[in-house]
PDB file of C-alpha atoms and ligand atoms in Angstrom:
ATOM      1  CA  MET A   1      -4.541  14.666  -1.995  1.00 48.00           C
ATOM      2  CA  GLY A   2      -5.008  18.215  -0.648  1.00 49.00           C
ATOM      3  CA  LYS A   3      -4.781  19.298   2.981  1.00 46.00           C
ATOM      4  CA  ASN A   4      -8.571  19.450   3.330  1.00 46.00           C
ATOM      5  CA  ASP A   5      -9.013  15.937   2.032  1.00 62.00           C
ATOM      6  CA  PHE A   6      -6.478  14.711   4.597  1.00 65.00           C
ATOM      7  CA  SER A   7      -8.333  16.287   7.519  1.00 73.00           C
ATOM      8  CA  ASN A   8     -11.624  15.015   6.070  1.00 87.00           C
ATOM      9  CA  ILE A   9     -10.266  11.498   6.053  1.00 90.00           C
ATOM     10  CA  LYS A  10      -9.042  11.837   9.642  1.00 88.00           C
ATOM     11  CA  PHE A  11     -12.475  13.131  10.660  1.00 91.00           C
ATOM     12  CA  PHE A  12     -14.168  10.342   8.722  1.00 94.00           C
ATOM     13  CA  LEU A  13     -11.928   7.713  10.345  1.00 94.00           C
ATOM     14  CA  ALA A  14     -12.677   9.058  13.827  1.00 94.00           C
ATOM     15  CA  GLU A  15     -16.430   8.984  13.133  1.00 96.00           C
ATOM     16  CA  PHE A  16     -16.201   5.509  11.654  1.00 97.00           C
ATOM     17  CA  SER A  17     -14.250   4.191  14.656  1.00 97.00           C
ATOM     18  CA  SER A  18     -16.661   5.534  17.237  1.00 95.00           C
ATOM     19  CA  LYS A  19     -19.627   3.830  15.512  1.00 96.00           C
ATOM     20  CA  PHE A  20     -17.734   0.661  14.645  1.00 98.00           C
ATOM     21  CA  ASP A  21     -16.312   0.275  18.165  1.00 97.00           C
ATOM     22  CA  LYS A  22     -19.796   0.200  19.693  1.00 96.00           C
ATOM     23  CA  HIS A  23     -20.679  -2.614  17.337  1.00 97.00           C
ATOM     24  CA  LEU A  24     -17.439  -4.460  18.056  1.00 97.00           C
ATOM     25  CA  GLN A  25     -18.022  -4.191  21.813  1.00 96.00           C
ATOM     26  CA  SER A  26     -21.563  -5.554  21.471  1.00 97.00           C
ATOM     27  CA  PHE A  27     -20.110  -9.000  20.688  1.00 97.00           C
ATOM     28  CA  ILE A  28     -18.290  -9.342  24.012  1.00 95.00           C
ATOM     29  CA  PRO A  29     -20.191  -9.684  27.307  1.00 88.00           C
ATOM     30  CA  LYS A  30     -19.394  -7.037  29.902  1.00 84.00           C
ATOM     31  CA  LYS A  31     -19.756  -9.174  33.011  1.00 77.00           C
ATOM     32  CA  GLU A  32     -20.437 -12.743  33.837  1.00 74.00           C
ATOM     33  CA  PHE A  33     -19.866 -14.696  37.027  1.00 69.00           C
ATOM     34  CA  PHE A  34     -16.597 -16.730  36.785  1.00 71.00           C
ATOM     35  CA  SER A  35     -15.498 -15.366  33.371  1.00 74.00           C
ATOM     36  CA  ASN A  36     -15.099 -11.708  34.352  1.00 91.00           C
ATOM     37  CA  ARG A  37     -11.323 -11.743  33.924  1.00 94.00           C
ATOM     38  CA  LEU A  38     -11.510 -13.079  30.374  1.00 95.00           C
ATOM     39  CA  TYR A  39     -14.222 -10.637  29.304  1.00 95.00           C
ATOM     40  CA  ASP A  40     -12.563  -7.703  31.073  1.00 95.00           C
ATOM     41  CA  ALA A  41      -9.318  -8.438  29.231  1.00 97.00           C
ATOM     42  CA  MET A  42     -11.081  -8.902  25.870  1.00 97.00           C
ATOM     43  CA  ASN A  43     -12.971  -5.648  26.385  1.00 96.00           C
ATOM     44  CA  TYR A  44      -9.731  -3.922  27.360  1.00 97.00           C
ATOM     45  CA  VAL A  45      -8.033  -5.030  24.133  1.00 98.00           C
ATOM     46  CA  ILE A  46     -10.814  -3.846  21.841  1.00 97.00           C
ATOM     47  CA  SER A  47     -11.420  -0.590  23.734  1.00 96.00           C
ATOM     48  CA  VAL A  48      -7.957   0.962  23.668  1.00 96.00           C
ATOM     49  CA  GLY A  49      -8.083   2.348  20.150  1.00 89.00           C
ATOM     50  CA  GLY A  50      -6.566   1.202  16.903  1.00 95.00           C
ATOM     51  CA  LYS A  51      -7.117   2.755  13.516  1.00 95.00           C
ATOM     52  CA  ARG A  52      -9.633   0.104  12.363  1.00 97.00           C
ATOM     53  CA  LEU A  53      -8.099   0.157   8.870  1.00 97.00           C
ATOM     54  CA  ARG A  54      -8.992  -3.432   7.953  1.00 98.00           C
ATOM     55  CA  PRO A  55     -12.705  -2.948   8.795  1.00 98.00           C
ATOM     56  CA  ILE A  56     -12.854   0.395   7.029  1.00 98.00           C
ATOM     57  CA  PHE A  57     -11.420  -0.982   3.778  1.00 98.00           C
ATOM     58  CA  LEU A  58     -13.773  -3.947   3.982  1.00 98.00           C
ATOM     59  CA  ILE A  59     -16.800  -1.709   4.507  1.00 98.00           C
ATOM     60  CA  GLU A  60     -15.813   0.892   1.888  1.00 98.00           C
ATOM     61  CA  ILE A  61     -15.367  -1.833  -0.750  1.00 98.00           C
ATOM     62  CA  ALA A  62     -18.676  -3.355   0.379  1.00 98.00           C
ATOM     63  CA  ASN A  63     -20.378   0.013  -0.123  1.00 98.00           C
ATOM     64  CA  LEU A  64     -18.820   0.301  -3.569  1.00 98.00           C
ATOM     65  CA  LEU A  65     -20.143  -3.112  -4.597  1.00 98.00           C
ATOM     66  CA  GLY A  66     -23.528  -2.630  -2.912  1.00 98.00           C
ATOM     67  CA  VAL A  67     -23.261  -5.285  -0.192  1.00 98.00           C
ATOM     68  CA  LYS A  68     -25.956  -5.292   2.500  1.00 98.00           C
ATOM     69  CA  LYS A  69     -24.624  -3.238   5.438  1.00 98.00           C
ATOM     70  CA  SER A  70     -25.300  -5.811   8.153  1.00 98.00           C
ATOM     71  CA  TYR A  71     -23.265  -8.423   6.229  1.00 98.00           C
ATOM     72  CA  SER A  72     -20.235  -6.209   5.753  1.00 98.00           C
ATOM     73  CA  LEU A  73     -20.327  -4.908   9.328  1.00 98.00           C
ATOM     74  CA  ARG A  74     -20.261  -8.413  10.822  1.00 98.00           C
ATOM     75  CA  THR A  75     -17.457  -9.481   8.468  1.00 98.00           C
ATOM     76  CA  ALA A  76     -15.533  -6.304   9.341  1.00 98.00           C
ATOM     77  CA  VAL A  77     -15.878  -7.109  13.052  1.00 98.00           C
ATOM     78  CA  SER A  78     -14.419 -10.563  12.351  1.00 98.00           C
ATOM     79  CA  ILE A  79     -11.306  -9.279  10.615  1.00 98.00           C
ATOM     80  CA  GLU A  80     -10.678  -6.699  13.355  1.00 98.00           C
ATOM     81  CA  LEU A  81     -10.979  -9.446  16.002  1.00 98.00           C
ATOM     82  CA  ILE A  82      -8.356 -11.496  14.155  1.00 98.00           C
ATOM     83  CA  HIS A  83      -6.107  -8.436  13.915  1.00 98.00           C
ATOM     84  CA  CYS A  84      -6.544  -7.705  17.655  1.00 98.00           C
ATOM     85  CA  TYR A  85      -5.760 -11.317  18.570  1.00 98.00           C
ATOM     86  CA  SER A  86      -2.578 -11.191  16.488  1.00 98.00           C
ATOM     87  CA  LEU A  87      -1.412  -8.015  18.240  1.00 98.00           C
ATOM     88  CA  VAL A  88      -2.075  -9.486  21.707  1.00 98.00           C
ATOM     89  CA  HIS A  89      -0.049 -12.613  20.895  1.00 98.00           C
ATOM     90  CA  ASP A  90       2.664 -10.656  19.075  1.00 98.00           C
ATOM     91  CA  ASP A  91       3.206  -8.483  22.178  1.00 98.00           C
ATOM     92  CA  LEU A  92       3.830 -11.485  24.465  1.00 98.00           C
ATOM     93  CA  PRO A  93       7.339 -12.017  25.921  1.00 98.00           C
ATOM     94  CA  ALA A  94       7.823 -15.115  23.743  1.00 97.00           C
ATOM     95  CA  MET A  95       7.327 -12.987  20.624  1.00 96.00           C
ATOM     96  CA  ASP A  96       7.946  -9.225  20.423  1.00 94.00           C
ATOM     97  CA  ASN A  97       7.832  -8.633  24.189  1.00 96.00           C
ATOM     98  CA  ASP A  98       6.195  -5.202  24.116  1.00 96.00           C
ATOM     99  CA  ASP A  99       4.830  -3.098  26.975  1.00 96.00           C
ATOM    100  CA  LEU A 100       3.014  -0.538  24.869  1.00 96.00           C
ATOM    101  CA  ARG A 101       0.336  -0.978  22.214  1.00 96.00           C
ATOM    102  CA  ARG A 102      -2.076   1.631  20.868  1.00 96.00           C
ATOM    103  CA  GLY A 103      -0.657   4.028  23.466  1.00 94.00           C
ATOM    104  CA  HIS A 104      -1.706   1.771  26.359  1.00 97.00           C
ATOM    105  CA  LYS A 105      -0.257  -1.123  28.358  1.00 98.00           C
ATOM    106  CA  THR A 106      -0.223  -4.353  26.347  1.00 98.00           C
ATOM    107  CA  CYS A 107      -2.731  -7.028  27.391  1.00 98.00           C
ATOM    108  CA  HIS A 108      -0.189  -9.223  29.193  1.00 98.00           C
ATOM    109  CA  LYS A 109       1.177  -6.204  31.096  1.00 98.00           C
ATOM    110  CA  MET A 110      -2.314  -5.095  32.140  1.00 98.00           C
ATOM    111  CA  PHE A 111      -3.385  -8.659  33.029  1.00 98.00           C
ATOM    112  CA  ASP A 112      -0.836 -11.525  32.692  1.00 98.00           C
ATOM    113  CA  ASP A 113       0.660 -13.795  30.026  1.00 98.00           C
ATOM    114  CA  ALA A 114      -1.813 -16.649  30.442  1.00 98.00           C
ATOM    115  CA  THR A 115      -4.788 -14.275  30.227  1.00 98.00           C
ATOM    116  CA  ALA A 116      -3.317 -12.674  27.095  1.00 98.00           C
ATOM    117  CA  ILE A 117      -2.938 -16.084  25.437  1.00 98.00           C
ATOM    118  CA  LEU A 118      -6.563 -16.920  26.231  1.00 98.00           C
ATOM    119  CA  VAL A 119      -7.755 -13.489  25.059  1.00 98.00           C
ATOM    120  CA  GLY A 120      -6.052 -14.064  21.713  1.00 98.00           C
ATOM    121  CA  ASP A 121      -7.564 -17.530  21.407  1.00 98.00           C
ATOM    122  CA  ALA A 122     -11.032 -16.249  22.302  1.00 98.00           C
ATOM    123  CA  LEU A 123     -10.886 -13.268  19.904  1.00 98.00           C
ATOM    124  CA  GLN A 124      -9.790 -15.561  17.095  1.00 98.00           C
ATOM    125  CA  THR A 125     -12.530 -18.145  17.597  1.00 98.00           C
ATOM    126  CA  LEU A 126     -15.165 -15.427  18.052  1.00 98.00           C
ATOM    127  CA  ALA A 127     -14.243 -14.099  14.592  1.00 98.00           C
ATOM    128  CA  PHE A 128     -15.090 -17.463  13.018  1.00 98.00           C
ATOM    129  CA  GLU A 129     -18.251 -17.813  15.120  1.00 98.00           C
ATOM    130  CA  ILE A 130     -19.517 -14.479  13.777  1.00 98.00           C
ATOM    131  CA  ILE A 131     -18.855 -15.355  10.119  1.00 98.00           C
ATOM    132  CA  ALA A 132     -20.422 -18.808  10.507  1.00 98.00           C
ATOM    133  CA  ASP A 133     -23.698 -17.272  11.719  1.00 98.00           C
ATOM    134  CA  LYS A 134     -26.586 -16.930   9.239  1.00 98.00           C
ATOM    135  CA  LYS A 135     -26.815 -13.216  10.072  1.00 98.00           C
ATOM    136  CA  THR A 136     -23.538 -12.707   8.180  1.00 98.00           C
ATOM    137  CA  HIS A 137     -24.986 -14.136   4.951  1.00 98.00           C
ATOM    138  CA  PRO A 138     -28.013 -16.328   4.233  1.00 98.00           C
ATOM    139  CA  SER A 139     -26.036 -18.601   1.881  1.00 98.00           C
ATOM    140  CA  ALA A 140     -24.133 -21.380   3.690  1.00 98.00           C
ATOM    141  CA  GLU A 141     -21.886 -21.733   0.636  1.00 98.00           C
ATOM    142  CA  ILE A 142     -20.835 -18.092   0.798  1.00 98.00           C
ATOM    143  CA  ARG A 143     -20.265 -18.304   4.562  1.00 98.00           C
ATOM    144  CA  CYS A 144     -18.049 -21.372   4.012  1.00 98.00           C
ATOM    145  CA  MET A 145     -16.035 -19.581   1.333  1.00 98.00           C
ATOM    146  CA  LEU A 146     -15.519 -16.631   3.695  1.00 98.00           C
ATOM    147  CA  ILE A 147     -14.499 -18.909   6.569  1.00 98.00           C
ATOM    148  CA  LYS A 148     -11.989 -20.649   4.304  1.00 98.00           C
ATOM    149  CA  GLU A 149     -10.526 -17.322   3.135  1.00 98.00           C
ATOM    150  CA  LEU A 150     -10.275 -16.026   6.699  1.00 98.00           C
ATOM    151  CA  ALA A 151      -8.538 -19.222   7.810  1.00 98.00           C
ATOM    152  CA  LYS A 152      -6.177 -19.087   4.830  1.00 98.00           C
ATOM    153  CA  SER A 153      -5.284 -15.443   5.319  1.00 98.00           C
ATOM    154  CA  SER A 154      -4.781 -15.664   9.070  1.00 98.00           C
ATOM    155  CA  GLY A 155      -3.394 -19.191   9.433  1.00 98.00           C
ATOM    156  CA  MET A 156      -0.492 -21.408   8.447  1.00 98.00           C
ATOM    157  CA  SER A 157      -0.296 -20.190   4.860  1.00 97.00           C
ATOM    158  CA  GLY A 158      -0.950 -16.552   5.775  1.00 98.00           C
ATOM    159  CA  MET A 159      -0.277 -14.359   8.797  1.00 98.00           C
ATOM    160  CA  VAL A 160       0.948 -17.126  11.134  1.00 98.00           C
ATOM    161  CA  LYS A 161       3.456 -18.260   8.497  1.00 98.00           C
ATOM    162  CA  GLY A 162       4.585 -14.641   8.101  1.00 97.00           C
ATOM    163  CA  GLN A 163       5.045 -14.321  11.862  1.00 97.00           C
ATOM    164  CA  MET A 164       7.145 -17.504  11.901  1.00 96.00           C
ATOM    165  CA  LEU A 165       9.353 -16.136   9.101  1.00 95.00           C
ATOM    166  CA  ASP A 166       9.676 -12.948  11.138  1.00 93.00           C
ATOM    167  CA  LEU A 167      10.945 -14.900  14.150  1.00 93.00           C
ATOM    168  CA  VAL A 168      13.412 -16.746  11.907  1.00 90.00           C
ATOM    169  CA  ALA A 169      14.551 -13.364  10.541  1.00 88.00           C
ATOM    170  CA  GLU A 170      15.899 -12.461  13.986  1.00 85.00           C
ATOM    171  CA  LYS A 171      18.654 -15.028  13.490  1.00 85.00           C
ATOM    172  CA  LYS A 172      19.121 -14.955   9.706  1.00 87.00           C
ATOM    173  CA  LYS A 173      19.537 -11.919   7.445  1.00 87.00           C
ATOM    174  CA  LEU A 174      16.868 -11.969   4.746  1.00 90.00           C
ATOM    175  CA  ASN A 175      17.195 -10.540   1.254  1.00 91.00           C
ATOM    176  CA  ILE A 176      14.658  -8.170  -0.275  1.00 92.00           C
ATOM    177  CA  ASP A 177      12.609 -10.950  -1.922  1.00 94.00           C
ATOM    178  CA  GLU A 178      12.394 -12.875   1.346  1.00 94.00           C
ATOM    179  CA  ILE A 179      11.344  -9.730   3.190  1.00 94.00           C
ATOM    180  CA  LEU A 180       8.686  -8.936   0.601  1.00 96.00           C
ATOM    181  CA  GLU A 181       7.321 -12.478   0.990  1.00 96.00           C
ATOM    182  CA  LEU A 182       7.386 -12.213   4.798  1.00 96.00           C
ATOM    183  CA  GLN A 183       5.487  -8.905   4.764  1.00 96.00           C
ATOM    184  CA  LYS A 184       3.002 -10.140   2.164  1.00 97.00           C
ATOM    185  CA  LEU A 185       2.075 -12.901   4.619  1.00 98.00           C
ATOM    186  CA  LYS A 186       2.413 -11.210   7.993  1.00 97.00           C
ATOM    187  CA  THR A 187       0.679  -7.942   7.137  1.00 97.00           C
ATOM    188  CA  GLY A 188      -0.688  -8.308   3.614  1.00 98.00           C
ATOM    189  CA  GLU A 189      -2.899 -11.338   4.109  1.00 98.00           C
ATOM    190  CA  LEU A 190      -5.378  -9.684   6.493  1.00 98.00           C
ATOM    191  CA  PHE A 191      -5.635  -6.721   4.117  1.00 98.00           C
ATOM    192  CA  ARG A 192      -6.275  -9.210   1.306  1.00 98.00           C
ATOM    193  CA  PHE A 193      -9.192 -10.682   3.228  1.00 98.00           C
ATOM    194  CA  SER A 194     -10.568  -7.180   3.924  1.00 98.00           C
ATOM    195  CA  CYS A 195     -10.399  -6.260   0.260  1.00 98.00           C
ATOM    196  CA  ILE A 196     -11.899  -9.438  -1.231  1.00 98.00           C
ATOM    197  CA  ALA A 197     -14.534 -10.324   1.399  1.00 98.00           C
ATOM    198  CA  SER A 198     -17.175  -8.187  -0.331  1.00 98.00           C
ATOM    199  CA  CYS A 199     -16.693 -10.068  -3.615  1.00 98.00           C
ATOM    200  CA  TYR A 200     -17.941 -13.134  -1.709  1.00 98.00           C
ATOM    201  CA  LEU A 201     -20.646 -11.267   0.210  1.00 98.00           C
ATOM    202  CA  ASN A 202     -22.016  -9.938  -3.097  1.00 98.00           C
ATOM    203  CA  ASN A 203     -21.388 -13.195  -4.959  1.00 98.00           C
ATOM    204  CA  GLU A 204     -19.182 -11.424  -7.518  1.00 98.00           C
ATOM    205  CA  LEU A 205     -16.258 -13.835  -7.576  1.00 98.00           C
ATOM    206  CA  LYS A 206     -14.934 -12.435 -10.854  1.00 98.00           C
ATOM    207  CA  LYS A 207     -13.924  -9.271  -9.006  1.00 98.00           C
ATOM    208  CA  ILE A 208     -11.620 -11.131  -6.591  1.00 98.00           C
ATOM    209  CA  LYS A 209      -8.654 -10.789  -8.954  1.00 98.00           C
ATOM    210  CA  THR A 210      -8.825  -6.987  -9.103  1.00 98.00           C
ATOM    211  CA  PHE A 211      -9.354  -6.542  -5.379  1.00 98.00           C
ATOM    212  CA  SER A 212      -6.557  -9.017  -4.548  1.00 98.00           C
ATOM    213  CA  LYS A 213      -4.224  -6.955  -6.696  1.00 98.00           C
ATOM    214  CA  PHE A 214      -5.465  -3.793  -4.986  1.00 98.00           C
ATOM    215  CA  SER A 215      -4.811  -5.355  -1.550  1.00 98.00           C
ATOM    216  CA  LYS A 216      -1.323  -6.497  -2.529  1.00 98.00           C
ATOM    217  CA  ASN A 217      -0.302  -2.916  -3.236  1.00 98.00           C
ATOM    218  CA  LEU A 218      -2.177  -1.573  -0.227  1.00 98.00           C
ATOM    219  CA  GLY A 219      -0.645  -4.084   2.214  1.00 98.00           C
ATOM    220  CA  LEU A 220       2.877  -3.533   0.997  1.00 97.00           C
ATOM    221  CA  ALA A 221       2.547   0.259   1.018  1.00 97.00           C
ATOM    222  CA  PHE A 222       1.077   0.015   4.548  1.00 97.00           C
ATOM    223  CA  GLN A 223       4.076  -2.036   5.677  1.00 96.00           C
ATOM    224  CA  ILE A 224       6.594   0.381   4.157  1.00 96.00           C
ATOM    225  CA  LYS A 225       4.847   3.244   5.973  1.00 96.00           C
ATOM    226  CA  ASP A 226       4.873   1.170   9.183  1.00 94.00           C
ATOM    227  CA  ASP A 227       8.641   0.667   8.766  1.00 93.00           C
ATOM    228  CA  LEU A 228       9.148   4.370   8.027  1.00 94.00           C
ATOM    229  CA  LEU A 229       7.197   5.324  11.160  1.00 94.00           C
ATOM    230  CA  ASP A 230       9.447   2.943  13.079  1.00 90.00           C
ATOM    231  CA  VAL A 231      12.498   4.972  12.043  1.00 91.00           C
ATOM    232  CA  GLU A 232      11.054   8.471  11.580  1.00 86.00           C
ATOM    233  CA  GLY A 233       7.969   8.582  13.839  1.00 70.00           C
ATOM    234  CA  ASP A 234       7.628   9.390  17.519  1.00 73.00           C
ATOM    235  CA  GLU A 235       6.453   6.987  20.209  1.00 69.00           C
ATOM    236  CA  ILE A 236       3.525   9.177  21.362  1.00 67.00           C
ATOM    237  CA  SER A 237       1.831   9.463  17.942  1.00 67.00           C
ATOM    238  CA  VAL A 238       2.700   5.937  16.829  1.00 65.00           C
ATOM    239  CA  GLY A 239       1.457   4.503  20.159  1.00 65.00           C
ATOM    240  CA  LYS A 240       4.139   1.819  20.397  1.00 67.00           C
ATOM    241  CA  LYS A 241       7.906   1.560  20.861  1.00 66.00           C
ATOM    242  CA  ILE A 242       9.863   2.777  17.827  1.00 65.00           C
ATOM    243  CA  ASN A 243      13.251   1.770  16.317  1.00 69.00           C
ATOM    244  CA  LYS A 244      12.355  -1.796  17.187  1.00 70.00           C
ATOM    245  CA  ASP A 245      13.583  -3.395  13.981  1.00 71.00           C
ATOM    246  CA  SER A 246      16.981  -1.717  13.939  1.00 65.00           C
ATOM    247  CA  LYS A 247      17.532  -2.537  17.643  1.00 66.00           C
ATOM    248  CA  ARG A 248      16.950  -6.197  16.845  1.00 71.00           C
ATOM    249  CA  GLY A 249      19.138  -6.035  13.741  1.00 74.00           C
ATOM    250  CA  LYS A 250      16.163  -6.932  11.558  1.00 81.00           C
ATOM    251  CA  GLU A 251      16.193  -5.921   7.911  1.00 86.00           C
ATOM    252  CA  THR A 252      13.087  -4.196   6.564  1.00 91.00           C
ATOM    253  CA  ILE A 253      12.114  -2.913   3.113  1.00 93.00           C
ATOM    254  CA  VAL A 254      13.181   0.539   4.363  1.00 94.00           C
ATOM    255  CA  SER A 255      16.561  -0.592   5.720  1.00 92.00           C
ATOM    256  CA  LEU A 256      17.331  -2.390   2.453  1.00 93.00           C
ATOM    257  CA  LEU A 257      16.102   0.261   0.004  1.00 94.00           C
ATOM    258  CA  GLY A 258      16.785   3.391   2.082  1.00 94.00           C
ATOM    259  CA  ASN A 259      14.081   5.850   3.253  1.00 94.00           C
ATOM    260  CA  ASN A 260      13.731   7.789  -0.008  1.00 95.00           C
ATOM    261  CA  LYS A 261      13.567   4.823  -2.366  1.00 96.00           C
ATOM    262  CA  ALA A 262      11.168   3.026  -0.030  1.00 96.00           C
ATOM    263  CA  LYS A 263       8.935   6.134   0.060  1.00 96.00           C
ATOM    264  CA  GLU A 264       8.959   6.357  -3.749  1.00 97.00           C
ATOM    265  CA  TYR A 265       8.122   2.669  -3.984  1.00 96.00           C
ATOM    266  CA  SER A 266       5.157   3.051  -1.599  1.00 97.00           C
ATOM    267  CA  GLU A 267       3.867   6.036  -3.607  1.00 97.00           C
ATOM    268  CA  LYS A 268       4.035   3.961  -6.792  1.00 98.00           C
ATOM    269  CA  LEU A 269       2.150   1.103  -5.120  1.00 98.00           C
ATOM    270  CA  ILE A 270      -0.600   3.450  -3.946  1.00 98.00           C
ATOM    271  CA  PHE A 271      -0.815   5.163  -7.364  1.00 98.00           C
ATOM    272  CA  GLU A 272      -1.322   1.781  -9.004  1.00 98.00           C
ATOM    273  CA  ALA A 273      -3.861   0.676  -6.382  1.00 98.00           C
ATOM    274  CA  ILE A 274      -5.905   3.835  -6.963  1.00 98.00           C
ATOM    275  CA  LYS A 275      -5.751   3.236 -10.738  1.00 98.00           C
ATOM    276  CA  LEU A 276      -7.532  -0.101 -10.195  1.00 98.00           C
ATOM    277  CA  LEU A 277     -10.495   1.833  -8.773  1.00 98.00           C
ATOM    278  CA  GLU A 278     -10.905   4.029 -11.891  1.00 97.00           C
ATOM    279  CA  PRO A 279     -13.787   1.946 -13.347  1.00 97.00           C
ATOM    280  CA  TYR A 280     -15.861   2.942 -10.290  1.00 97.00           C
ATOM    281  CA  GLY A 281     -15.439   6.672 -11.006  1.00 96.00           C
ATOM    282  CA  LYS A 282     -16.582   9.206  -8.410  1.00 96.00           C
ATOM    283  CA  LYS A 283     -18.277   6.533  -6.306  1.00 97.00           C
ATOM    284  CA  ALA A 284     -14.794   5.373  -5.297  1.00 97.00           C
ATOM    285  CA  GLN A 285     -13.489   8.797  -4.260  1.00 95.00           C
ATOM    286  CA  ARG A 286     -13.514   8.158  -0.511  1.00 95.00           C
ATOM    287  CA  LEU A 287     -11.899   4.747  -0.991  1.00 97.00           C
ATOM    288  CA  LYS A 288      -9.211   6.419  -3.117  1.00 97.00           C
ATOM    289  CA  ASN A 289      -8.605   9.003  -0.362  1.00 95.00           C
ATOM    290  CA  LEU A 290      -8.378   6.239   2.230  1.00 97.00           C
ATOM    291  CA  THR A 291      -5.910   4.380   0.031  1.00 98.00           C
ATOM    292  CA  ASP A 292      -3.769   7.493  -0.169  1.00 96.00           C
ATOM    293  CA  PHE A 293      -4.039   7.962   3.612  1.00 95.00           C
ATOM    294  CA  ILE A 294      -2.203   4.641   4.103  1.00 96.00           C
ATOM    295  CA  ILE A 295       1.067   6.407   3.241  1.00 96.00           C
ATOM    296  CA  SER A 296       0.284   9.944   4.447  1.00 92.00           C
ATOM    297  CA  ARG A 297      -0.732   8.952   8.005  1.00 88.00           C
ATOM    298  CA  ASN A 298       1.520   9.666  10.988  1.00 82.00           C
ATOM    299  CA  SER A 299       0.356   6.865  13.277  1.00 80.00           C
TER     300      SER A 299
HETATM  301  C1  GRG B   1       0.890 -13.605  16.545  1.00 76.71           C
HETATM  302  C2  GRG B   1       0.113 -15.036  14.630  1.00 76.71           C
HETATM  303  C3  GRG B   1       0.622 -13.758  15.117  1.00 76.71           C
HETATM  304  C4  GRG B   1       0.838 -12.780  14.227  1.00 76.71           C
HETATM  305  C5  GRG B   1       1.264 -11.434  14.572  1.00 76.71           C
HETATM  306  C6  GRG B   1       0.205  -8.464  13.498  1.00 76.71           C
HETATM  307  C7  GRG B   1       1.442  -9.200  13.693  1.00 76.71           C
HETATM  308  C8  GRG B   1       1.472 -10.649  13.337  1.00 76.71           C
HETATM  309  C9  GRG B   1       2.477  -8.610  14.267  1.00 76.71           C
HETATM  310  C10 GRG B   1       2.428  -7.208  14.773  1.00 76.71           C
HETATM  311  C11 GRG B   1       3.713  -6.578  14.568  1.00 76.71           C
HETATM  312  C12 GRG B   1       3.716  -5.623  13.436  1.00 76.71           C
HETATM  313  C13 GRG B   1       4.251  -4.306  13.746  1.00 76.71           C
HETATM  314  C14 GRG B   1       3.279  -5.968  12.254  1.00 76.71           C
HETATM  315  C15 GRG B   1       3.357  -5.118  11.102  1.00 76.71           C
HETATM  316  C16 GRG B   1       2.190  -4.319  10.705  1.00 76.71           C
HETATM  317  C17 GRG B   1       1.068  -4.238  11.615  1.00 76.71           C
HETATM  318  C18 GRG B   1       0.152  -5.374  11.619  1.00 76.71           C
HETATM  319  C19 GRG B   1       0.916  -3.127  12.342  1.00 76.71           C
HETATM  320  C20 GRG B   1      -0.225  -2.875  13.220  1.00 76.71           C
HETATM  321  O1  GRG B   1      -1.367  -2.569  12.458  1.00 76.71           O
HETATM  322  P1  GRG B   1      -2.124  -1.182  12.577  1.00 76.71           P
HETATM  323  O2  GRG B   1      -1.161  -0.042  12.422  1.00 76.71           O
HETATM  324  O3  GRG B   1      -2.561  -1.272  14.092  1.00 76.71           O
HETATM  325  O4  GRG B   1      -3.304  -1.176  11.676  1.00 76.71           O
HETATM  326  P2  GRG B   1      -3.786  -0.601  14.855  1.00 76.71           P
HETATM  327  O5  GRG B   1      -3.331  -0.588  16.274  1.00 76.71           O
HETATM  328  O6  GRG B   1      -4.032   0.769  14.296  1.00 76.71           O
HETATM  329  O7  GRG B   1      -4.952  -1.506  14.639  1.00 76.71           O
END
């Protein structure tokens, strides 16, 4: 991808975020007697930035398949809410114990631990409430399939399981296969939902296989880049503490393969992901550029 394409993608992402964020915020009340603290904290979490990568992939794939915009937008809000909840809980002292997220104080530092737990719970349940609503899709069957996928990708056989393995990894050295499995669950599962949701929304279940494969490569390449930023990036651009994994003695794909091999591996994953979009020709150009951005980004 040329230099111009890279700045175009950054411009496109900024434009997307500003529109998407307004929509995201519209789901959370600004003020209400008695519940102000909860809503203030929820609004804080969704207003302090974030790249919005999961929503953007969901919406770009939806556009490619021709899904009605209001359906994909609501589903994209749901996956971002799940992602935000996971970050709030991950930052808590009982988990990663972080003070900085998206360049701002973490939720529990800005408010307190109990509020952060409730914020996570409320963001998570709101995600399911949005998908379950008829406005997301007129077919109850399709809404149920989406709810099941979202639960699977975020719950005990998806992200939560991955997070548990990650906690175990603090005490036990994992090998490369175990780390790949951990990352597939912890990070990859939400990307999988983002990439296959439109197959449900458009009732094109046959396409799930291709987009699952696409998401597998995307999620893994994203994680490798995340690990590389942890060792090569700077705290200001990344917006969170760096060198976290090495300080905790945690193995990552990068620590096991070395920076160069890990980089090569991520490039191969992205090359193969982009190849899966070939049947869509020029219509998929922006999605291809976004896919490439996953490993060229610096935050
Ligand atoms: C608490 C159940 C539970 C799960 C937490 C998300 C997560 C699982 C842990 C966060 C720690 C971490 C660094 C995970 C690896 C990759 C990841 C999810 C990075 C953050 O995603 P970005 O870069 O974040 O898309 P922004 O802030 O841009 O949305």
